[in-house]
CSV table of C-alpha atoms and ligand atoms in Angstrom, one decimal:
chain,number,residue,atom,x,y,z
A,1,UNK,CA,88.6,142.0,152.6
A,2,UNK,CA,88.5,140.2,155.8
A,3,UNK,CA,86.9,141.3,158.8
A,4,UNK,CA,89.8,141.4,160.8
A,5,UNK,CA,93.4,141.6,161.1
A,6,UNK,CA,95.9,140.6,163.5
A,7,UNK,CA,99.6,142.3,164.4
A,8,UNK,CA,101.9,139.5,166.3
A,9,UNK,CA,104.4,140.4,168.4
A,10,UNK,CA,105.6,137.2,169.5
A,11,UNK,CA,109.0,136.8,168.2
A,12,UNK,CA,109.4,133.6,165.4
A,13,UNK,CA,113.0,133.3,167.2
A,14,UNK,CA,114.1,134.2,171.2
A,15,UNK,CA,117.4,136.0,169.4
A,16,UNK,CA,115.2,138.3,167.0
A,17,UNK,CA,112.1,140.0,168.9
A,18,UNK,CA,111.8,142.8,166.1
A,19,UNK,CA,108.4,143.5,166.7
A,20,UNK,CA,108.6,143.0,170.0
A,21,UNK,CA,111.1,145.7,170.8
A,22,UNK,CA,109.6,148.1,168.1
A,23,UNK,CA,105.9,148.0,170.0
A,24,UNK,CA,108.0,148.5,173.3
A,25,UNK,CA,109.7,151.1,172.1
A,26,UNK,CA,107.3,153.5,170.7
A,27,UNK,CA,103.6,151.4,171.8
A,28,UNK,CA,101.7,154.3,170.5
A,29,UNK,CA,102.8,154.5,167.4
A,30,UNK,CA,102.5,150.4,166.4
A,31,UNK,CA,99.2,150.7,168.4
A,32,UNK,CA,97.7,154.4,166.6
A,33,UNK,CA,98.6,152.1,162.6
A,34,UNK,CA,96.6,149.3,164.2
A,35,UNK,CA,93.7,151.9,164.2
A,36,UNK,CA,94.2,152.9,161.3
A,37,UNK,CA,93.9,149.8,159.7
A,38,UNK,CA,89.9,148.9,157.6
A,39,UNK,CA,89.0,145.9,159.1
A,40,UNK,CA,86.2,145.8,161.7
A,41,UNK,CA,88.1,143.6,164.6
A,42,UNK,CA,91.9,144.1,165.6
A,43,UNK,CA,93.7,142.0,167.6
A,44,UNK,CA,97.7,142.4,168.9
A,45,UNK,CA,99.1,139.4,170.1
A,46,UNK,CA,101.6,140.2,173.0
A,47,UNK,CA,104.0,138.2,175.9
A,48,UNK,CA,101.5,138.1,178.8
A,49,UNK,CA,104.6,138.0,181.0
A,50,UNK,CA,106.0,141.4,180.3
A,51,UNK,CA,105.0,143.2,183.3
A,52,UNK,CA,106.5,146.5,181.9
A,53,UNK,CA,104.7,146.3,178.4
A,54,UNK,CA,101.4,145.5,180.0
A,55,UNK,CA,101.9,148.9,181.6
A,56,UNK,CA,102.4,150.8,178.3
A,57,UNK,CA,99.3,149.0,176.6
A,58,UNK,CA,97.5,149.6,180.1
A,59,UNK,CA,98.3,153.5,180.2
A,60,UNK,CA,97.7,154.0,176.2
A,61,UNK,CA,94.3,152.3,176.6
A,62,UNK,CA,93.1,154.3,179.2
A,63,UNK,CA,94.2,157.1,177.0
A,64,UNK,CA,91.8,155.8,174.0
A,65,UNK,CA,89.0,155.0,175.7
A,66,UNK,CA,86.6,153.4,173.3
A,67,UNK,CA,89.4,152.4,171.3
A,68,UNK,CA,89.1,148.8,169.5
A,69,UNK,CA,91.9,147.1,169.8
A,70,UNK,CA,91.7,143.4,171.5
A,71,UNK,CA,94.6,142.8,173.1
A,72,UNK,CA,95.5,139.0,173.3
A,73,UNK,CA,98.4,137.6,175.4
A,74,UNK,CA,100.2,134.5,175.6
A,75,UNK,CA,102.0,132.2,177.7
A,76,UNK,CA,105.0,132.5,175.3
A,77,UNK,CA,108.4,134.5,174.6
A,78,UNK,CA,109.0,132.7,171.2
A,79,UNK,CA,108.1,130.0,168.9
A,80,UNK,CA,108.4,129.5,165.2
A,81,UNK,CA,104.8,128.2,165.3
A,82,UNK,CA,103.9,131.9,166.3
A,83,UNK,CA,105.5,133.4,163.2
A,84,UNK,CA,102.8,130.9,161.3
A,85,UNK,CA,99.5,133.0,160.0
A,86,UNK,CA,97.4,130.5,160.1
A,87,UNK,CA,99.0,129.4,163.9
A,88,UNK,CA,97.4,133.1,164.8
A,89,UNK,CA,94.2,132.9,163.9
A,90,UNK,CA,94.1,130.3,166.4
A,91,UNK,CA,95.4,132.5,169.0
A,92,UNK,CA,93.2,134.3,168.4
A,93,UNK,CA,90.5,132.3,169.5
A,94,UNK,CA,91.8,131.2,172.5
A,95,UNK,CA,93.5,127.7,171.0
A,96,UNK,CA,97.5,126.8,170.9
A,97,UNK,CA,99.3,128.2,168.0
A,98,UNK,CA,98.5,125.2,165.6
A,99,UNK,CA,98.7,125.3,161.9
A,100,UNK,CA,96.0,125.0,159.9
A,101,UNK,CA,97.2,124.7,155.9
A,102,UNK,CA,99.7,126.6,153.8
A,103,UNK,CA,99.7,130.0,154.8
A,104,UNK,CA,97.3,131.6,152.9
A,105,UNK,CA,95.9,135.0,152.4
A,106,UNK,CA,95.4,135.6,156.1
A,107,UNK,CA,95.9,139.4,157.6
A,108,UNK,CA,98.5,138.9,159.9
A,109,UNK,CA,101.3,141.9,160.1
A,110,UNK,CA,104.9,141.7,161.9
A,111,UNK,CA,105.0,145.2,163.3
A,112,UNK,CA,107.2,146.5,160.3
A,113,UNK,CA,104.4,145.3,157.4
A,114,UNK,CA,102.3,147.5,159.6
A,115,UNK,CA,104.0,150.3,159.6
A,116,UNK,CA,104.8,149.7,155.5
A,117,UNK,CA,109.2,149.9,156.6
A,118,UNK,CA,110.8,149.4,153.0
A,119,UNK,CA,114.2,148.5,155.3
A,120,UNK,CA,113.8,145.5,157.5
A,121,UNK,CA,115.2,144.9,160.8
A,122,UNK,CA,117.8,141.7,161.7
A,123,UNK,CA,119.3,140.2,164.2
A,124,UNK,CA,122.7,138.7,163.0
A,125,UNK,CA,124.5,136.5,165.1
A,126,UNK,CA,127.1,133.1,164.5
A,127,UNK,CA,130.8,133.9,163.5
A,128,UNK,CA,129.9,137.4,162.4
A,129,UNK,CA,132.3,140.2,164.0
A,130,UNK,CA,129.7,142.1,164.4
A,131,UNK,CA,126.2,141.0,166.1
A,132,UNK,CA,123.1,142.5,167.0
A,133,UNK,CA,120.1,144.3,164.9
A,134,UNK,CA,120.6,145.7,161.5
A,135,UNK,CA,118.1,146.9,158.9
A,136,UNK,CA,118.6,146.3,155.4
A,137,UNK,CA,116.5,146.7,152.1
A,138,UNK,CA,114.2,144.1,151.7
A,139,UNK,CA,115.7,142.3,149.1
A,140,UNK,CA,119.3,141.9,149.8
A,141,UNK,CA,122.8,139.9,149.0
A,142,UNK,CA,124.5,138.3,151.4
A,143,UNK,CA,127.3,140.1,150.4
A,144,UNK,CA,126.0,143.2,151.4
A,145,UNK,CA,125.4,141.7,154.8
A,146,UNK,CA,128.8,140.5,154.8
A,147,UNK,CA,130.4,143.8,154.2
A,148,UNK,CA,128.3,145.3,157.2
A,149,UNK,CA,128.9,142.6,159.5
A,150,UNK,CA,131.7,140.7,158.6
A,151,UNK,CA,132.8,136.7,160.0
A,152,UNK,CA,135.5,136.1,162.3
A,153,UNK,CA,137.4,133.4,160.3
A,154,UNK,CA,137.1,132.9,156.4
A,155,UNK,CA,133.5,133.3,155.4
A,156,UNK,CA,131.8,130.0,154.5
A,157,UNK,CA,127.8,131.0,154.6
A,158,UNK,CA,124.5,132.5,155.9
A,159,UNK,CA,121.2,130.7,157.3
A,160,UNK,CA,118.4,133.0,157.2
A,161,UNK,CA,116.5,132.1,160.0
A,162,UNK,CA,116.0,129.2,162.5
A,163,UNK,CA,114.9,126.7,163.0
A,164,UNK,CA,113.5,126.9,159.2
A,165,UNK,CA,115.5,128.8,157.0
A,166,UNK,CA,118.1,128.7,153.8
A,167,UNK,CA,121.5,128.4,153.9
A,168,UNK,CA,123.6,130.2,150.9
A,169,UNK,CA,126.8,129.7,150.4
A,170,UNK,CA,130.1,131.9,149.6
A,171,UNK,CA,129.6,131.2,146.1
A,172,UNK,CA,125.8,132.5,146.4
A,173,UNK,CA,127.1,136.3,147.7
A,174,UNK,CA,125.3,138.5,145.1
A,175,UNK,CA,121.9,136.4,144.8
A,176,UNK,CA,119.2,138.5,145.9
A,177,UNK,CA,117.7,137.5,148.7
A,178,UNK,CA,114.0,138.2,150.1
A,179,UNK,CA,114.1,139.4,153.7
A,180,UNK,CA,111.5,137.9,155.7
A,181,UNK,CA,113.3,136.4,158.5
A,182,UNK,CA,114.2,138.3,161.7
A,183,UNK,CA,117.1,136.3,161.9
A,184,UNK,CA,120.5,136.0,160.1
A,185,UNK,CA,123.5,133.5,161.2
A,186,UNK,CA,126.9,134.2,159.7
A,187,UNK,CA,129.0,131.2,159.1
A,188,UNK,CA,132.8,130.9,158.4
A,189,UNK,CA,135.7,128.2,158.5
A,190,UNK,CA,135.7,127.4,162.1
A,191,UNK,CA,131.5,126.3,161.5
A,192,UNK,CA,130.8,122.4,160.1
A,193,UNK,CA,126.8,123.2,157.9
A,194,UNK,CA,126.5,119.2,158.9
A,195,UNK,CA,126.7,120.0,162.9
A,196,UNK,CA,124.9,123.3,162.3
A,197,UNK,CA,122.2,121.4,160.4
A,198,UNK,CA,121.8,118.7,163.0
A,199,UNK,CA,121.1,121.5,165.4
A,200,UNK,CA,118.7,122.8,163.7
A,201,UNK,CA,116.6,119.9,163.0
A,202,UNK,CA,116.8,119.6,166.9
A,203,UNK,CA,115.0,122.5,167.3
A,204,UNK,CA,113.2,121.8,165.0
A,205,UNK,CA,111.5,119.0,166.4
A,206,UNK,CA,111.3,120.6,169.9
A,207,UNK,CA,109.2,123.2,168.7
A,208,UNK,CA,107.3,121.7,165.9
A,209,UNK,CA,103.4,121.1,166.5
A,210,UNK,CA,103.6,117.5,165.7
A,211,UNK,CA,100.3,117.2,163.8
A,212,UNK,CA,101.8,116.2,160.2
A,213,UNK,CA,102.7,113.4,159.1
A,214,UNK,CA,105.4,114.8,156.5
A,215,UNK,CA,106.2,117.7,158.7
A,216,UNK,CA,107.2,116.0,162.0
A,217,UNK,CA,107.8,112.4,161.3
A,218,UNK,CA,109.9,113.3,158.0
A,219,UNK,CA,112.3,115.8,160.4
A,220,UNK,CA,111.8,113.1,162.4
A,221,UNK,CA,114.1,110.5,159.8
A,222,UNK,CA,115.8,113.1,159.1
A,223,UNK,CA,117.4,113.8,162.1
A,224,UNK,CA,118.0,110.1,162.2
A,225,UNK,CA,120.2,109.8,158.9
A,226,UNK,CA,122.0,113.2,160.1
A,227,UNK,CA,122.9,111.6,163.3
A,228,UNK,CA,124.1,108.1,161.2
A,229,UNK,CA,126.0,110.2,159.7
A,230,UNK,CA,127.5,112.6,162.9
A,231,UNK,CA,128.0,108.9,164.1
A,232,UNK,CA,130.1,107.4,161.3
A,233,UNK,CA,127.0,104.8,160.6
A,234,UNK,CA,125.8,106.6,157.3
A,235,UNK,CA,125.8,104.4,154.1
A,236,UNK,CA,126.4,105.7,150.7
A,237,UNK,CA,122.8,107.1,149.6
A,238,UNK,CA,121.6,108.8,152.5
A,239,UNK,CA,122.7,112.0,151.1
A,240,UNK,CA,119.9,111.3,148.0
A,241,UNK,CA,117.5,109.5,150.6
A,242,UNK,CA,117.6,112.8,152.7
A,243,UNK,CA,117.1,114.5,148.9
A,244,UNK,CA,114.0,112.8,148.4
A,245,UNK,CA,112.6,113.0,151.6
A,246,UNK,CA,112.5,116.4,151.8
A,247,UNK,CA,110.8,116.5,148.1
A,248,UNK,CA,107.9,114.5,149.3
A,249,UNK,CA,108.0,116.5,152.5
A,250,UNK,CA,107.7,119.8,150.3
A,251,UNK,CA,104.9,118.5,148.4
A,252,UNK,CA,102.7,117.1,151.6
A,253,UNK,CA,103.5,118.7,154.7
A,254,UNK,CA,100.2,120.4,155.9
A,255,UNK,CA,101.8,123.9,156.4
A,256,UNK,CA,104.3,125.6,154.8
A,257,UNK,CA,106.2,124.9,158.3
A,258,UNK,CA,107.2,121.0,157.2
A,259,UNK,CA,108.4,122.4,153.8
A,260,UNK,CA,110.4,124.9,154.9
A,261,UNK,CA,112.3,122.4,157.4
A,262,UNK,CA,112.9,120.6,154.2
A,263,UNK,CA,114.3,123.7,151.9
A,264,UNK,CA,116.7,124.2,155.3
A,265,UNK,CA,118.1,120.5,154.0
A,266,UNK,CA,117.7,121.0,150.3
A,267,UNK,CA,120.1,124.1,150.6
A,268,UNK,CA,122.6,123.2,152.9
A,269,UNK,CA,122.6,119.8,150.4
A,270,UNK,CA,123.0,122.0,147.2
A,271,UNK,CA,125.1,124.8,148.7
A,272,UNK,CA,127.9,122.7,150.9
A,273,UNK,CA,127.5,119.0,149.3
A,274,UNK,CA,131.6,118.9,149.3
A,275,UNK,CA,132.0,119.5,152.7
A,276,UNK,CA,129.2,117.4,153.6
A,277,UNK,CA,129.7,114.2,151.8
A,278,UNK,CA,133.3,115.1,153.1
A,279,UNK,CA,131.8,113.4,156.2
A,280,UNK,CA,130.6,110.1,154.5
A,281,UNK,CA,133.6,109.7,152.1
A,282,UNK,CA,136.4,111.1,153.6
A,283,UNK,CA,135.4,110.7,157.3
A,284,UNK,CA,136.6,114.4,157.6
A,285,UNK,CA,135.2,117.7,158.8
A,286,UNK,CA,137.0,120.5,157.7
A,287,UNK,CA,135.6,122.5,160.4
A,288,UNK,CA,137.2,120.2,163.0
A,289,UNK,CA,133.8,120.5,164.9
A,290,UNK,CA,132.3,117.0,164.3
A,291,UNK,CA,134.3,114.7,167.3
A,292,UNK,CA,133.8,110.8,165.2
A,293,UNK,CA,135.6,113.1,162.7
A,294,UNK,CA,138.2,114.7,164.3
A,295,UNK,CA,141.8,113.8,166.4
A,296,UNK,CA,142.7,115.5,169.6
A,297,UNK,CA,146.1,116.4,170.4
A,298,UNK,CA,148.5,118.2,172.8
A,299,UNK,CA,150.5,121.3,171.5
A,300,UNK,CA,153.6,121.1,172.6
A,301,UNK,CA,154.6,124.8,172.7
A,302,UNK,CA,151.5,125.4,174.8
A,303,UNK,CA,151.6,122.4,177.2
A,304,UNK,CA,152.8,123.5,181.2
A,305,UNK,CA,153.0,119.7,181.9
A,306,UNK,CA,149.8,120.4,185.0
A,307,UNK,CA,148.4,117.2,184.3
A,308,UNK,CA,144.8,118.4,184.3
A,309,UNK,CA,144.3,116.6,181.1
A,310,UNK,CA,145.5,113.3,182.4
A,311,UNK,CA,143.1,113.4,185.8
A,312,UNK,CA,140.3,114.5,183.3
A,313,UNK,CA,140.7,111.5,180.9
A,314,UNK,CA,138.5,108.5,182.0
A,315,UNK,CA,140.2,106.5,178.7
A,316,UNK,CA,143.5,107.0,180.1
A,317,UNK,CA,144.5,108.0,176.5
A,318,UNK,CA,146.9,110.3,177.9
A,319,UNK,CA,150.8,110.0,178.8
A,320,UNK,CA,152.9,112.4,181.0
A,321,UNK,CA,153.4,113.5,184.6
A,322,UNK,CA,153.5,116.4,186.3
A,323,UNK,CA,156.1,118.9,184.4
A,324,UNK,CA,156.1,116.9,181.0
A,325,UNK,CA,154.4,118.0,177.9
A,326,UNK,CA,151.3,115.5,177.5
A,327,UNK,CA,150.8,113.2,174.5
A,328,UNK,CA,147.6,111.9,173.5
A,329,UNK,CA,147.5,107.9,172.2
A,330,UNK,CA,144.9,108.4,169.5
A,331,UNK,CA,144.2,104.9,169.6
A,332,UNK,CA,143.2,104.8,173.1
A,333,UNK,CA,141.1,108.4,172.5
A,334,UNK,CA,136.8,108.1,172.5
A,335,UNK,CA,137.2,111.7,171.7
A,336,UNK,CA,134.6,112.7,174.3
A,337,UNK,CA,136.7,116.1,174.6
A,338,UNK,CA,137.1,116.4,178.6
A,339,UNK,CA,140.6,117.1,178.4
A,340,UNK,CA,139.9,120.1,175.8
A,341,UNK,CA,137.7,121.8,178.8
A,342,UNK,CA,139.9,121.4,181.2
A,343,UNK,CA,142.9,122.5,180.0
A,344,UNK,CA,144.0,126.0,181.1
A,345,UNK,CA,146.4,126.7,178.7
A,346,UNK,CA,144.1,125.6,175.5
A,347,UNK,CA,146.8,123.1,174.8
A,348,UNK,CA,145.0,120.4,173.1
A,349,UNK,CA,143.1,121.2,170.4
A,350,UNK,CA,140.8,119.3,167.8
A,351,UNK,CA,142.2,118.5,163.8
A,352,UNK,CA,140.4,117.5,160.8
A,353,UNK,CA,142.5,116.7,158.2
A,354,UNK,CA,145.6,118.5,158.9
A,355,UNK,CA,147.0,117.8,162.0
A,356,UNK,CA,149.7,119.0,164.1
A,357,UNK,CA,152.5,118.1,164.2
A,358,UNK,CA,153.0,116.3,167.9
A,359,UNK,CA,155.6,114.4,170.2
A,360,UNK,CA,155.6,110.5,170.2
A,361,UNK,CA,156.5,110.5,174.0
A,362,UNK,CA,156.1,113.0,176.8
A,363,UNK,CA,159.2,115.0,177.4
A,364,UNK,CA,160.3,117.3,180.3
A,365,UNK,CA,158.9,121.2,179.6
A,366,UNK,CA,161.1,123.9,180.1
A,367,UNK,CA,157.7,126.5,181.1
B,1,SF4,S1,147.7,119.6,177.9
B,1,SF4,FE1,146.9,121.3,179.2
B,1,SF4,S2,145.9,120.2,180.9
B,1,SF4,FE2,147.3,118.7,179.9
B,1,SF4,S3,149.2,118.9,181.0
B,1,SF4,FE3,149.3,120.2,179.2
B,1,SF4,S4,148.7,122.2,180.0
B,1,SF4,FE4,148.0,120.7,181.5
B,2,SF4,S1,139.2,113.4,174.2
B,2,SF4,FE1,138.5,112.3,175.9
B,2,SF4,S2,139.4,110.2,175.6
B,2,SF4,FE2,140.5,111.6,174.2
B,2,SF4,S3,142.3,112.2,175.4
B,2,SF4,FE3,140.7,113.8,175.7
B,2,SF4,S4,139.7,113.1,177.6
B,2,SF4,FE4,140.8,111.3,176.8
């Protein structure tokens, strides 16, 4: 047994503090199973900024004089690098949340290992109808999170997690899943996996502590081929290149960090490959989210002829005057989307592959 354990507050994602909120919530009770626990030293990792949790530890310590808990704080709200065990340790002594090897047999407890919670606590957010924390049994099915929560539009997926994570797909529902993220993002028609991957690779690499090879520099190529491909530059391949990559990335990143960017890839490969090679084939998103995949154009049974849209469009891609429905020249159209913001009446819209149908030529509205 080792000497000493660590509970870590710091939440792995902004959206998710669940240990966070428990130890503010009810301090003494996180605080009294710390005590209870065998090893010699115990630390607590907290948010040095919280003025109004200081208090609570402040107030409870006086109250346990002699009491051996080593409070440590940090300069930090979140941070996937936190949610590492190995990252701790160095806390701990006083060093940046680094990692240090695959995480290994080290005594770091969320708040809820602590207090042994058979349910676990999530956040869910994305398309889901209904957001905010949930507990659920630690091993779950998406579809039971589905039934609780629901998606806006036609269900498509989960991610567990972010940035790292899995996504599982609709056809995935009644796998059993093992809850150990704090974190839970329901997708559904109106959300492209290929943009939602992209973003988090981006975070990814914000985040990421940059010391491995495999683990930075490989989310590093990856992001490069997902932006080829966002960009309409991809080349037929780079859907088994990425595959590839992330094997070798699996096998020698130097924490389990840099592999589990990879499984992110590897799933949303497996789980949605129709949709994304819909991208590099078909030069679609079904989503309508992607813009180089997309069309813009003008409803007509919304359109108040302001000319907003016009004014707005630096391509001049867009015919009509004041009190005629608009029509967009897709041929002139970058598809940078200004006219979508500022149009009042939500009148232009973006299509994948089935579009509206649209006027040829501005006409007089009758609105
Ligand atoms: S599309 Fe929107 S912004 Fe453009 S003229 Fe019509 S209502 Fe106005
Ligand atoms: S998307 Fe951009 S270029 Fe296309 S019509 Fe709208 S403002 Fe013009």
């Amino acid at each position: 047994m080792s000497d000493y354990m660590i509970c870590n507050t710091i939440p792995a994602y902004a959206e998710a503090p669940v240990s966070y909120e428990m130890l503010k919530i009810d301090a003494p009770l996180i605080l009294n199973a710390i005590l209870e626990k065998q090893e010699k030293v115990k630390y607590l990792i907290v948010d040095k900024n919280d003025n109004e949790l200081a208090s609570i530890l402040d107030e409870w310590e006086q109250s346990k004089a002699g009491n051996d808990i080593r409070i440590i704080g940090v300069d930090c709200k979140s941070g996937f690098t936190y949610g590492n065990a190995t990252a701790a340790i160095k806390v701990i002594g006083g060093e940046k949340p680094i990692p240090s090897g695959m995480d290994q047999d080290v005594p770091v407890y969320s708040v809820e290992d602590l207090l042994g919670l058979s349910e676990k606590k999530v956040f869910i957010n994305g398309s889901s109808r209904l957001k905010g924390a949930f507990s659920f049994p630690r091993e779950v099915t998406s579809r039971a999170i589905l039934e609780q929560c629901g998606s806006v539009k036609e269900f498509k997926g989960l991610y567990f997690g972010y940035p790292m994570g899995l996504f599982v797909s609709a056809e995935q529902l009644d796998v059993e899943i093992k809850l150990t993220t704090d974190l839970v993002t329901i997708l559904d028609t109106g959300d492209c996996i290929l943009d939602r991957l992209a973003a988090i690779k981006k975070t990814y690499q914000k985040e990421s502590c940059g010391r491995c090879v495999f683990g930075y520099d490989g989310v590093m190529q990856i992001n490069r081929i997902l932006s080829d491909i966002l960009q309409r530059r991809c080349k037929i391949g780079d859907l088994t290149l990425l595959m590839d990559l992330c094997s070798e990335m699996k096998k020698q990143s130097l924490c389990d960090i840099g592999a589990a960017a990879a499984r992110s890839v590897e799933t949303a490969i497996t789980g949605f490959k129709g949709e994304i090679e819909g991208h590099i084939l078909k030069n679609t998103c079904k989503a309508a989210v992607c813009n180089k995949f997309v069309t813009f154009h003008v409803l007509d049974n919304k359109c108040v002829g302001c000319n907003k849209c016009r004014s707005a469009c630096v391509n001049d891609a867009i015919q009509g005057e004041q009190g005629f429905i608009h029509v967009i020249d897709l041929d002139e159209c970058t598809k940078c989307g200004a006219c979508v913001d500022v149009c009042r009446e939500k009148a232009i819209v973006k299509a994948g592959l089935i579009k509206p149908r649209g006027l040829k030529q501005p006409i007089q509205c009758n609105k």
